[in-house]
Amino acid sequence: EQPELFEIYGRVALSGKPERFEVYSETFGGWLFITVYSTEKGYFIAVFDNITLRKQRERKLQAISSLSVALRSAVARADQFPIILEQMMASLNVEGALLVMLDPSSGGPVVELGQGGWKDLTGRLVPPGEGVIGRVMSTGRSYLGDTALIDPHLFSQEMIEKVREISCIPLIAEKQTIGALMAGWKTEAKKEDVQLLEAIGEIAAISLHRLTLHAQALRHVQHLSALHDIDVAISSSLDMRVTLKVLLGHVTKELDADAAAVLLLNQHTQVLTYAAGHGFRTLGIEQTRIRLGEGCSGRAALERRIISIPDAVTGHNMCPHVYMLKGEGFISHHVAPLIVKGKVKGVLEILNRSSLVPDREWMDFFEALAGQTAIAIDNASLFQDLQHANDELFLAYDATIEGWSRAMDLRDKETEGHSLRVTDLALTIARAMGFREDDLVHVRRGALLHDIGKMGVPDNILLKPGKLTDEEWVIMRKHPVFAYNLLSPIEFLQTALDIPYYHHEKWDGTGYPQGLKGEQIPLAARIFSLVDVWDALGSDRPYRPAWPKEKMIQYIKDQTGKDFDPKVADIFLKQVGGA
């Protein structure tokens, strides 16, 4: 029987010292009554209160209070492990203590921490369902006793060399067994010690589960923040290199990876090639070329599934192209296919220089990041394809316009290259006058099409070798209007109409077709009118030879303020060397 504790509650004493006496004791309802009979002077009674249960409760409350206070200081689940075991060692006077938790990656039990005589067991894997710990965690029922010492499935013989009795209790939170506590005594365990172990287990399970949920919530917030940043990167930049750089930075950080790379699949050659990388020590990854179906990356793309090599050192063969990356030292490799709209765009590779055995949460987030990567690549590819198509369309437009221009030169019997010469010179003057590059596009088109309206002039007038009559000049001067009517229905040429429509207007208002004056005339038309006259004067004509440069410059000076804008003439003469 375990000794019980009593404290004196009350007594009645007799005076004098009895020579002979008899003592009788009796317990009733937790009280101890002691009666002493004296043959000489009667008797006295001493009454004692049994405080054993009260002391046990106080001890239990003290241990729970100390554990609760200590656990509040922990900010991470791992910080709680030593706190729990230190309280066990101090409160239960055990020889050894173990804290076992479910491993997130494998799902099996693992010794997170051992103390006392069992400290060397830290990190040991526990066979699921076997031995005391395995059965306690699989059944959710406590083990109390010493038969574990002869259990052939006890996962470590070292445990029984230093203890006489073992107790193991499950850590249960929200009806799920998340771990176990095991204690070993050199002597027989007291009943109240086992009860206290169970109380410690209840507090530990709640606290561990609370911080586990807290850590999960923080990770989810981090993951959502990372996905948001990636979305912003995708939407704010259609440059694939910029987007992948931002994305891979988040990938390595959130997945705790040493390096990450994106390999894109060439749909024609069926070969994966390097597109972007982060965290590599050398440039070897940039030479990667993997055929579809070859190695881990090729298989992941072909089979459309994630392929993982958690640890190449333990027997899994590293993918050939990763193994060939000299100086990198990777031993862990995970590959996810990049699939969007049913098509494989490439693969996302995660590489580590140490073992990485991912849990379900890690794999889910890896898959989500692969999906975001695929979307980013698809968006950038669509934009590049659209940009390429637009470039080809603009080139086709410009080629068509140049064709029209050459056709007009031939029909109007202009000197060879007239339209291209006046176009280049007009662009030079426009740049000197501060035109923006996007406005120069319209200047170029307008210059090439400056005489497109002559298509509406009959050949007998346009090609007449002699002077035109007044009636014929009326028709000839309509060619700017013909140009306007021809080009204005074409939307992309509307901003280029200033030159074809107004280049025969004059600074003093004597030009045609509108008779505009001064700055009423669009600047592009004022520039081109001077350039057109300059090229005409410098070209041989059937009725006269080309003028010398000095005579052309003097003519421009004479007509400044009449035909030509003075500001335009000043800049023009500086460009051609006349001022």
Coordinates of C-alpha atoms in Angstrom, one line a residue:
E1 CA 0.0 0.0 0.0
Q2 CA 1.2 3.5 -0.8
P3 CA 1.8 5.6 2.3
E4 CA -0.9 8.2 3.1
L5 CA -0.4 11.7 4.5
F6 CA -2.3 13.0 7.6
E7 CA -2.2 16.3 9.4
I8 CA -3.6 16.9 13.0
Y9 CA -7.1 18.3 13.0
G10 CA -7.9 18.4 16.8
R11 CA -7.2 16.8 20.2
V12 CA -8.3 16.6 23.8
A13 CA -5.5 16.1 26.4
L14 CA -5.5 15.1 30.0
S15 CA -3.2 16.5 32.6
G16 CA -0.6 14.4 34.3
K17 CA 1.4 11.5 33.0
P18 CA -0.4 8.2 32.9
E19 CA 1.6 5.2 34.1
R20 CA -0.2 2.7 32.0
F21 CA -2.3 3.3 28.8
E22 CA -3.8 1.6 25.7
V23 CA -4.0 3.0 22.2
Y24 CA -6.8 2.3 19.6
S25 CA -7.0 3.8 16.1
E26 CA -9.8 3.8 13.5
T27 CA -10.2 5.5 10.0
F28 CA -13.6 6.6 8.8
G29 CA -14.4 8.8 5.7
G30 CA -10.9 10.0 5.3
W31 CA -10.4 10.8 9.0
L32 CA -8.0 9.0 11.5
F33 CA -9.2 8.7 15.1
I34 CA -6.7 7.8 17.7
T35 CA -8.0 7.0 21.2
V36 CA -5.6 6.6 24.2
Y37 CA -7.0 5.0 27.3
S38 CA -5.3 5.5 30.7
T39 CA -6.1 3.3 33.6
E40 CA -5.4 6.0 36.0
K41 CA -6.9 9.3 34.7
G42 CA -9.2 8.4 31.8
Y43 CA -8.3 9.0 28.1
F44 CA -7.6 11.6 25.4
I45 CA -8.5 11.6 21.7
A46 CA -6.5 12.9 18.7
V47 CA -8.2 13.4 15.3
F48 CA -6.1 13.6 12.1
D49 CA -7.3 14.6 8.6
N50 CA -6.2 12.4 5.6
I51 CA -4.7 15.0 3.1
T52 CA -3.3 12.5 0.6
L53 CA -5.9 13.3 -2.1
R54 CA -5.6 17.0 -1.5
K55 CA -1.8 16.9 -1.9
Q56 CA -2.2 14.9 -5.1
R57 CA -4.6 17.4 -6.5
E58 CA -2.3 20.3 -5.6
R59 CA 0.6 18.5 -7.2
K60 CA -1.4 17.9 -10.4
L61 CA -2.7 21.5 -10.5
Q62 CA 0.8 22.8 -9.9
A63 CA 2.3 20.7 -12.8
I64 CA -0.6 21.7 -15.2
S65 CA -0.2 25.4 -14.3
S66 CA 3.6 25.3 -14.8
L67 CA 3.2 23.5 -18.1
S68 CA 0.5 25.9 -19.3
V69 CA 2.6 29.0 -18.4
A70 CA 5.7 27.6 -20.0
L71 CA 3.9 26.6 -23.2
R72 CA 2.5 30.1 -23.7
S73 CA 6.0 31.4 -24.3
A74 CA 6.5 29.1 -27.4
V75 CA 6.0 30.7 -30.8
A76 CA 6.4 27.6 -32.9
R77 CA 5.4 23.9 -32.4
A78 CA 9.0 22.8 -32.2
D79 CA 9.6 25.2 -29.3
Q80 CA 7.0 23.3 -27.3
F81 CA 8.8 19.9 -27.5
P82 CA 11.5 20.5 -24.9
I83 CA 9.0 22.4 -22.6
I84 CA 6.7 19.4 -22.5
L85 CA 9.4 16.9 -21.7
E86 CA 11.2 19.1 -19.1
Q87 CA 7.9 19.4 -17.3
M88 CA 7.4 15.6 -17.5
M89 CA 10.9 15.0 -16.1
A90 CA 10.4 17.5 -13.3
S91 CA 6.9 16.5 -12.3
L92 CA 7.0 12.7 -12.7
N93 CA 10.6 12.0 -11.7
V94 CA 11.0 9.7 -14.7
E95 CA 14.2 8.1 -16.0
G96 CA 13.3 8.8 -19.7
A97 CA 10.7 10.7 -21.7
L98 CA 9.8 10.7 -25.3
L99 CA 7.6 12.9 -27.5
V100 CA 6.4 11.2 -30.7
M101 CA 4.6 13.0 -33.5
L102 CA 3.3 12.1 -36.9
D103 CA 5.8 12.9 -39.6
P104 CA 4.1 15.4 -42.1
S105 CA 5.9 13.9 -45.1
S106 CA 5.6 10.1 -44.5
G107 CA 2.6 10.1 -42.2
G108 CA 4.4 7.7 -39.8
P109 CA 5.4 8.2 -36.2
V110 CA 8.8 9.8 -35.5
V111 CA 10.5 10.6 -32.2
E112 CA 10.6 14.4 -32.2
L113 CA 12.6 14.6 -28.9
G114 CA 13.9 12.4 -26.2
Q115 CA 15.2 13.4 -22.8
G116 CA 16.8 11.7 -19.8
G117 CA 18.0 8.2 -20.6
W118 CA 16.2 8.3 -23.9
K119 CA 17.7 11.5 -25.4
D120 CA 19.6 9.5 -28.0
L121 CA 16.4 8.2 -29.5
T122 CA 15.6 11.7 -31.0
G123 CA 14.8 11.4 -34.7
R124 CA 14.1 7.6 -34.6
L125 CA 11.3 6.4 -36.9
V126 CA 8.7 4.3 -35.1
P127 CA 7.2 1.3 -37.0
P128 CA 3.5 2.3 -37.6
G129 CA 1.1 0.1 -35.6
E130 CA 3.9 -1.9 -33.9
G131 CA 5.2 -1.9 -30.4
V132 CA 3.7 0.2 -27.6
I133 CA 4.0 3.6 -29.3
G134 CA 2.7 2.3 -32.6
R135 CA -0.3 0.6 -31.0
V136 CA -1.1 3.6 -28.8
M137 CA -1.1 5.9 -31.8
S138 CA -3.1 3.6 -34.0
T139 CA -5.7 2.8 -31.4
G140 CA -5.8 6.1 -29.5
R141 CA -5.7 4.1 -26.2
S142 CA -3.2 4.5 -23.4
Y143 CA -0.7 1.9 -22.3
L144 CA 0.0 1.6 -18.5
G145 CA 2.2 -1.2 -17.2
D146 CA 5.4 -3.1 -17.5
T147 CA 4.6 -5.8 -20.1
A148 CA 6.2 -3.5 -22.8
L149 CA 9.5 -4.6 -21.4
I150 CA 9.0 -8.0 -22.9
D151 CA 7.3 -6.8 -26.1
P152 CA 9.3 -8.0 -29.1
H153 CA 8.0 -5.1 -31.2
L154 CA 9.3 -2.4 -28.9
F155 CA 11.1 -0.2 -31.4
S156 CA 14.3 0.2 -29.5
Q157 CA 16.0 -2.2 -27.1
E158 CA 17.8 0.8 -25.5
M159 CA 14.6 1.9 -23.9
I160 CA 14.2 -1.1 -21.6
E161 CA 17.8 -1.1 -20.4
K162 CA 17.3 1.8 -18.1
V163 CA 13.7 1.5 -16.9
R164 CA 11.5 -0.9 -15.0
E165 CA 8.1 0.4 -16.0
I166 CA 6.7 2.2 -19.1
S167 CA 3.6 4.3 -19.7
C168 CA 2.5 5.7 -23.0
I169 CA -0.5 7.9 -23.7
P170 CA -1.9 9.3 -27.0
L171 CA -2.0 13.0 -27.8
I172 CA -5.5 13.6 -29.1
A173 CA -6.8 16.8 -30.6
E174 CA -10.2 17.2 -32.2
K175 CA -10.7 13.4 -32.1
Q176 CA -7.5 12.8 -34.0
T177 CA -4.3 11.2 -32.6
I178 CA -1.5 13.6 -33.4
G179 CA 1.3 12.0 -31.3
A180 CA 2.2 10.2 -28.1
L181 CA 4.0 10.8 -24.8
M182 CA 6.0 8.0 -23.2
A183 CA 7.5 7.9 -19.7
G184 CA 9.8 5.3 -18.1
W185 CA 10.4 4.8 -14.4
K186 CA 13.2 3.0 -12.6
T187 CA 10.7 1.9 -10.0
E188 CA 7.1 1.0 -10.1
A189 CA 5.0 3.9 -11.3
K190 CA 2.6 5.4 -8.8
K191 CA -1.1 5.7 -9.8
E192 CA -1.0 9.5 -9.3
D193 CA 2.0 9.8 -11.6
V194 CA 0.2 8.0 -14.4
Q195 CA -2.8 10.3 -13.9
L196 CA -0.5 13.3 -14.0
L197 CA 1.1 12.0 -17.2
E198 CA -2.4 11.9 -18.8
A199 CA -3.2 15.4 -17.7
I200 CA 0.1 16.6 -19.2
G201 CA -0.8 14.8 -22.4
E202 CA -4.1 16.6 -22.6
I203 CA -2.6 20.0 -22.2
A204 CA 0.3 19.2 -24.6
A205 CA -2.1 17.9 -27.3
I206 CA -4.2 21.1 -27.2
S207 CA -1.2 23.4 -27.2
L208 CA 0.6 21.5 -30.0
H209 CA -2.6 21.4 -32.1
R210 CA -3.1 25.1 -31.5
L211 CA 0.3 26.1 -32.8
T212 CA 0.0 23.6 -35.6
L213 CA -3.2 25.3 -36.8
H214 CA -1.5 28.7 -36.3
A215 CA 1.5 27.7 -38.4
Q216 CA -0.9 26.3 -41.1
A217 CA -2.8 29.6 -41.1
L218 CA 0.4 31.6 -41.5
R219 CA 1.5 29.4 -44.3
H220 CA -1.8 29.7 -46.1
V221 CA -1.6 33.5 -45.8
Q222 CA 2.0 33.4 -47.1
H223 CA 0.9 31.2 -50.0
L224 CA -2.1 33.5 -50.8
S225 CA 0.2 36.5 -50.7
A226 CA 2.7 34.8 -53.0
L227 CA 0.0 33.8 -55.4
H228 CA -1.3 37.4 -55.4
D229 CA 2.2 38.8 -56.1
I230 CA 2.5 36.3 -59.0
D231 CA -0.9 37.4 -60.3
V232 CA 0.2 41.0 -60.2
A233 CA 3.4 40.1 -62.0
I234 CA 1.5 38.3 -64.7
S235 CA -1.0 41.1 -65.2
S236 CA 1.6 44.0 -65.0
S237 CA 4.2 42.6 -67.4
L238 CA 3.8 40.5 -70.6
D239 CA 7.5 40.1 -70.9
M240 CA 8.0 36.4 -70.1
R241 CA 11.5 36.9 -68.8
V242 CA 10.4 39.5 -66.2
T243 CA 7.4 37.4 -65.2
L244 CA 9.3 34.2 -64.7
K245 CA 12.0 36.0 -62.7
V246 CA 9.4 37.2 -60.2
L247 CA 7.7 33.9 -60.2
L248 CA 10.8 31.8 -59.6
G249 CA 11.8 34.0 -56.7
H250 CA 8.5 33.2 -55.0
V251 CA 8.8 29.6 -55.9
T252 CA 12.2 29.1 -54.2
K253 CA 11.1 31.1 -51.1
E254 CA 7.7 29.5 -50.5
L255 CA 8.8 25.9 -51.3
D256 CA 12.1 26.2 -49.4
A257 CA 14.0 25.3 -52.5
D258 CA 17.7 26.0 -53.3
A259 CA 17.0 26.5 -57.0
A260 CA 14.2 26.4 -59.5
A261 CA 14.0 26.4 -63.3
V262 CA 11.4 26.6 -66.1
L263 CA 12.0 24.5 -69.2
L264 CA 9.7 25.2 -72.2
L265 CA 8.6 22.6 -74.7
N266 CA 9.2 23.3 -78.3
Q267 CA 6.0 22.0 -80.0
H268 CA 7.8 21.3 -83.3
T269 CA 11.0 19.5 -82.0
Q270 CA 9.4 18.1 -78.8
V271 CA 12.4 19.2 -76.9
L272 CA 12.5 20.9 -73.5
T273 CA 14.9 23.9 -73.3
Y274 CA 15.9 26.3 -70.6
A275 CA 13.7 29.5 -70.3
A276 CA 14.5 30.9 -66.8
G277 CA 16.2 29.9 -63.5
H278 CA 16.9 31.1 -60.0
G279 CA 19.4 30.0 -57.4
F280 CA 21.9 28.2 -59.6
R281 CA 25.7 28.5 -58.9
T282 CA 26.7 27.9 -62.5
L283 CA 25.3 28.4 -66.0
G284 CA 25.1 24.7 -66.8
I285 CA 21.3 24.6 -66.6
E286 CA 21.1 27.0 -69.5
Q287 CA 22.4 24.3 -71.8
T288 CA 19.6 21.9 -71.0
R289 CA 18.0 20.1 -73.9
I290 CA 15.7 17.2 -73.0
R291 CA 13.6 15.2 -75.4
L292 CA 10.0 14.5 -74.4
G293 CA 9.9 11.3 -72.3
E294 CA 13.6 11.4 -71.3
G295 CA 14.6 11.8 -67.7
C296 CA 12.4 13.1 -64.9
S297 CA 11.5 16.3 -66.7
G298 CA 10.7 14.7 -70.0
R299 CA 8.6 12.0 -68.3
A300 CA 6.7 14.7 -66.2
A301 CA 5.9 16.5 -69.5
L302 CA 4.9 13.3 -71.4
E303 CA 3.0 11.7 -68.5
R304 CA 1.5 15.0 -67.3
R305 CA 2.2 14.3 -63.6
I306 CA 4.5 15.4 -60.9
I307 CA 7.7 13.3 -60.5
S308 CA 9.7 13.5 -57.3
I309 CA 13.1 12.4 -56.2
P310 CA 13.3 13.3 -52.5
D311 CA 16.8 12.1 -51.9
A312 CA 19.1 10.7 -54.6
V313 CA 21.6 9.5 -51.9
T314 CA 19.2 6.9 -50.5
G315 CA 19.0 4.9 -53.7
H316 CA 16.9 7.0 -56.1
N317 CA 18.7 7.9 -59.3
M318 CA 19.0 11.6 -60.0
C319 CA 17.7 12.8 -63.4
P320 CA 20.6 12.8 -65.9
H321 CA 20.6 16.5 -66.8
V322 CA 20.6 17.4 -63.1
Y323 CA 23.3 15.0 -62.3
M324 CA 25.4 16.6 -65.1
L325 CA 25.2 20.0 -63.4
K326 CA 28.7 20.1 -62.0
G327 CA 29.3 22.2 -59.0
E328 CA 25.6 22.4 -58.0
G329 CA 25.4 19.4 -55.7
F330 CA 21.6 18.7 -56.0
I331 CA 20.3 15.6 -54.4
S332 CA 16.5 16.4 -54.4
H333 CA 14.5 17.0 -57.6
H334 CA 10.8 17.6 -58.1
V335 CA 9.2 18.3 -61.5
A336 CA 5.7 19.4 -62.3
P337 CA 4.3 19.7 -65.8
L338 CA 3.0 23.1 -67.0
I339 CA -0.4 22.5 -68.5
V340 CA -2.8 25.1 -69.7
K341 CA -5.9 24.7 -71.9
G342 CA -5.0 21.0 -72.3
K343 CA -1.5 21.7 -73.7
V344 CA 1.9 21.0 -72.0
K345 CA 3.9 24.2 -72.2
G346 CA 6.9 22.9 -70.3
V347 CA 8.0 21.9 -66.8
L348 CA 8.7 23.6 -63.4
E349 CA 11.8 22.1 -61.6
I350 CA 12.5 22.4 -57.9
L351 CA 16.0 21.4 -56.8
N352 CA 17.6 21.1 -53.4
R353 CA 21.1 20.4 -52.2
S354 CA 19.7 18.4 -49.2
S355 CA 16.9 15.9 -48.9
L356 CA 13.4 17.3 -49.3
V357 CA 10.6 14.9 -48.5
P358 CA 7.5 17.0 -49.2
D359 CA 4.2 16.7 -47.3
R360 CA 0.7 17.0 -48.9
E361 CA 0.5 20.7 -48.3
W362 CA 3.9 21.3 -50.0
M363 CA 2.8 19.2 -53.0
D364 CA -0.5 21.0 -53.3
F365 CA 1.2 24.4 -53.3
F366 CA 3.8 23.2 -55.8
E367 CA 1.0 22.1 -58.1
A368 CA -0.7 25.5 -57.6
L369 CA 2.5 27.4 -58.5
A370 CA 3.0 25.2 -61.5
G371 CA -0.5 26.2 -62.6
Q372 CA 0.3 29.9 -62.2
T373 CA 3.5 29.4 -64.1
A374 CA 1.7 27.8 -67.0
I375 CA -0.8 30.7 -67.1
A376 CA 2.0 33.2 -67.0
I377 CA 3.8 31.5 -69.9
D378 CA 0.5 31.1 -71.9
N379 CA -0.3 34.8 -71.4
A380 CA 3.2 35.9 -72.5
S381 CA 3.1 33.6 -75.4
L382 CA -0.3 34.8 -76.6
F383 CA 0.9 38.4 -76.3
Q384 CA 4.1 37.6 -78.2
D385 CA 2.2 35.8 -80.9
L386 CA -0.3 38.8 -81.1
Q387 CA 2.6 41.2 -81.2
H388 CA 4.3 39.2 -83.9
A389 CA 1.1 39.1 -86.0
N390 CA 0.7 42.8 -85.6
D391 CA 4.2 43.4 -86.7
E392 CA 3.7 41.3 -89.7
L393 CA 0.4 43.2 -90.4
F394 CA 2.1 46.6 -90.1
L395 CA 4.9 45.4 -92.4
A396 CA 2.3 44.2 -94.9
Y397 CA 0.6 47.6 -94.6
D398 CA 3.8 49.5 -95.2
A399 CA 4.8 47.2 -98.1
T400 CA 1.4 47.9 -99.7
I401 CA 1.8 51.6 -99.2
E402 CA 5.2 51.6 -100.7
G403 CA 3.8 49.6 -103.6
W404 CA 1.1 52.2 -104.2
S405 CA 3.8 54.9 -104.0
R406 CA 6.0 53.3 -106.6
A407 CA 3.0 52.7 -108.8
M408 CA 2.2 56.5 -108.6
D409 CA 5.8 57.4 -109.4
L410 CA 5.6 55.2 -112.5
R411 CA 2.3 56.5 -113.6
D412 CA 3.2 60.2 -113.0
K413 CA 6.6 59.6 -114.7
E414 CA 8.4 61.0 -111.6
T415 CA 12.1 60.4 -111.2
E416 CA 13.0 57.0 -109.8
G417 CA 12.8 56.9 -106.0
H418 CA 11.1 60.3 -105.7
S419 CA 8.6 59.1 -103.1
L420 CA 11.2 57.4 -100.9
R421 CA 13.5 60.4 -101.1
V422 CA 10.9 62.9 -100.0
T423 CA 9.7 60.5 -97.3
D424 CA 13.2 60.1 -95.8
L425 CA 13.8 63.9 -95.9
A426 CA 10.4 64.7 -94.4
L427 CA 11.1 62.3 -91.5
T428 CA 14.5 64.0 -90.9
I429 CA 13.0 67.5 -90.7
A430 CA 10.1 66.2 -88.5
R431 CA 12.5 64.7 -86.0
A432 CA 14.5 67.9 -85.9
M433 CA 11.2 69.7 -85.1
G434 CA 10.4 67.4 -82.1
F435 CA 8.0 64.9 -83.6
R436 CA 7.5 61.8 -81.4
E437 CA 8.3 58.4 -82.9
D438 CA 4.7 57.3 -83.0
D439 CA 3.8 60.5 -84.9
L440 CA 6.6 59.8 -87.4
V441 CA 4.8 56.7 -88.5
H442 CA 1.9 58.8 -89.8
V443 CA 4.4 61.3 -91.4
R444 CA 6.0 58.4 -93.3
R445 CA 2.7 57.0 -94.5
G446 CA 1.4 60.4 -95.6
A447 CA 4.6 61.2 -97.4
L448 CA 4.6 57.9 -99.3
L449 CA 1.0 58.6 -100.3
H450 CA 1.3 62.3 -101.0
D451 CA 0.2 62.1 -104.6
I452 CA -2.2 59.1 -104.3
G453 CA -5.0 61.4 -105.4
K454 CA -3.6 61.7 -108.9
M455 CA -5.1 58.3 -109.5
G456 CA -8.3 60.2 -110.0
V457 CA -6.8 62.5 -112.6
P458 CA -7.3 61.4 -116.2
D459 CA -4.1 60.3 -118.1
N460 CA -4.6 63.0 -120.8
I461 CA -4.2 65.7 -118.1
L462 CA -1.7 64.0 -115.8
L463 CA 0.6 62.9 -118.7
K464 CA 0.1 65.9 -120.9
P465 CA 3.6 67.0 -122.1
G466 CA 2.7 70.7 -122.6
K467 CA 1.1 73.3 -120.3
L468 CA -2.3 72.6 -118.9
T469 CA -5.3 74.8 -119.7
D470 CA -7.2 76.6 -117.0
E471 CA -9.9 73.9 -117.1
E472 CA -7.3 71.2 -116.8
W473 CA -5.7 72.9 -113.8
V474 CA -9.1 72.9 -112.1
I475 CA -9.1 69.1 -112.4
M476 CA -5.4 68.7 -111.5
R477 CA -5.9 70.8 -108.3
K478 CA -8.6 68.3 -107.2
H479 CA -6.1 65.5 -106.6
P480 CA -5.7 66.4 -102.8
V481 CA -9.5 66.0 -102.5
F482 CA -9.3 62.7 -104.5
A483 CA -6.7 61.6 -102.0
Y484 CA -8.9 62.5 -99.0
N485 CA -11.9 60.6 -100.5
L486 CA -9.7 57.6 -101.2
L487 CA -7.9 57.3 -97.9
S488 CA -10.4 58.6 -95.3
P489 CA -12.5 55.4 -95.2
I490 CA -9.3 53.5 -94.3
E491 CA -9.2 53.8 -90.5
F492 CA -5.5 53.2 -89.9
L493 CA -4.6 55.9 -92.6
Q494 CA -6.8 58.6 -91.3
T495 CA -4.0 60.1 -89.1
A496 CA -1.8 60.2 -92.2
L497 CA -4.1 62.4 -94.3
D498 CA -2.5 65.7 -93.4
I499 CA 0.2 65.4 -96.1
P500 CA -1.9 64.0 -99.0
Y501 CA -4.7 66.6 -98.3
Y502 CA -2.8 69.7 -97.4
H503 CA 0.7 69.6 -98.9
H504 CA -0.3 72.1 -101.6
E505 CA -1.4 74.7 -99.1
K506 CA 0.9 77.8 -98.9
W507 CA 1.9 79.9 -95.9
D508 CA 0.4 83.0 -97.3
G509 CA -3.0 81.3 -98.1
T510 CA -2.6 81.1 -101.8
G511 CA -2.5 77.4 -102.0
Y512 CA -5.2 74.7 -102.6
P513 CA -7.6 72.9 -102.0
Q514 CA -8.7 74.8 -98.8
G515 CA -6.7 78.0 -99.1
L516 CA -5.5 77.7 -95.5
K517 CA -3.0 80.2 -94.2
G518 CA -0.1 80.1 -91.7
E519 CA -0.5 77.6 -88.8
Q520 CA -4.0 76.6 -90.0
I521 CA -2.0 74.3 -92.2
P522 CA -1.0 71.1 -90.3
L523 CA 2.7 71.1 -89.5
A524 CA 3.4 67.8 -91.3
A525 CA 2.0 69.3 -94.5
R526 CA 4.0 72.5 -94.1
I527 CA 7.2 70.3 -93.7
F528 CA 6.3 68.2 -96.7
S529 CA 5.4 71.0 -99.0
L530 CA 9.0 72.4 -98.7
V531 CA 10.6 68.9 -99.0
D532 CA 8.5 68.1 -102.1
V533 CA 9.6 71.4 -103.9
W534 CA 13.2 70.8 -102.9
D535 CA 13.2 67.3 -104.5
A536 CA 11.5 68.5 -107.6
L537 CA 14.0 71.3 -108.1
G538 CA 16.9 69.0 -107.6
S539 CA 15.6 66.4 -110.2
D540 CA 16.0 66.4 -113.9
R541 CA 12.7 67.0 -115.8
P542 CA 11.9 66.8 -119.5
Y543 CA 11.5 70.5 -119.7
R544 CA 14.6 71.5 -117.5
P545 CA 17.7 70.0 -115.9
A546 CA 18.1 69.8 -112.1
W547 CA 19.0 73.0 -110.3
P548 CA 22.3 73.4 -108.5
K549 CA 22.1 73.3 -104.7
E550 CA 23.0 77.0 -104.3
K551 CA 20.1 78.0 -106.6
M552 CA 17.7 75.7 -104.7
I553 CA 18.7 77.2 -101.4
Q554 CA 18.2 80.7 -102.6
Y555 CA 14.8 79.8 -104.0
I556 CA 13.7 78.4 -100.5
K557 CA 14.9 81.6 -98.9
D558 CA 13.0 83.7 -101.5
Q559 CA 9.8 81.8 -100.9
T560 CA 10.0 81.7 -97.1
G561 CA 7.0 83.6 -95.7
K562 CA 5.2 83.1 -99.0
D563 CA 5.0 79.4 -99.8
F564 CA 6.9 78.1 -96.8
D565 CA 6.6 78.4 -93.0
P566 CA 9.6 80.4 -91.8
K567 CA 10.3 78.1 -88.9
V568 CA 10.3 75.1 -91.1
A569 CA 12.5 76.7 -93.7
D570 CA 15.0 77.7 -91.0
I571 CA 15.3 74.2 -89.6
F572 CA 15.3 72.7 -93.2
L573 CA 18.2 74.9 -94.4
K574 CA 20.2 74.0 -91.3
Q575 CA 19.7 70.3 -92.1
V576 CA 20.7 70.6 -95.8
G577 CA 23.6 72.9 -95.1
G578 CA 22.2 76.2 -96.4
A579 CA 22.4 78.1 -93.1

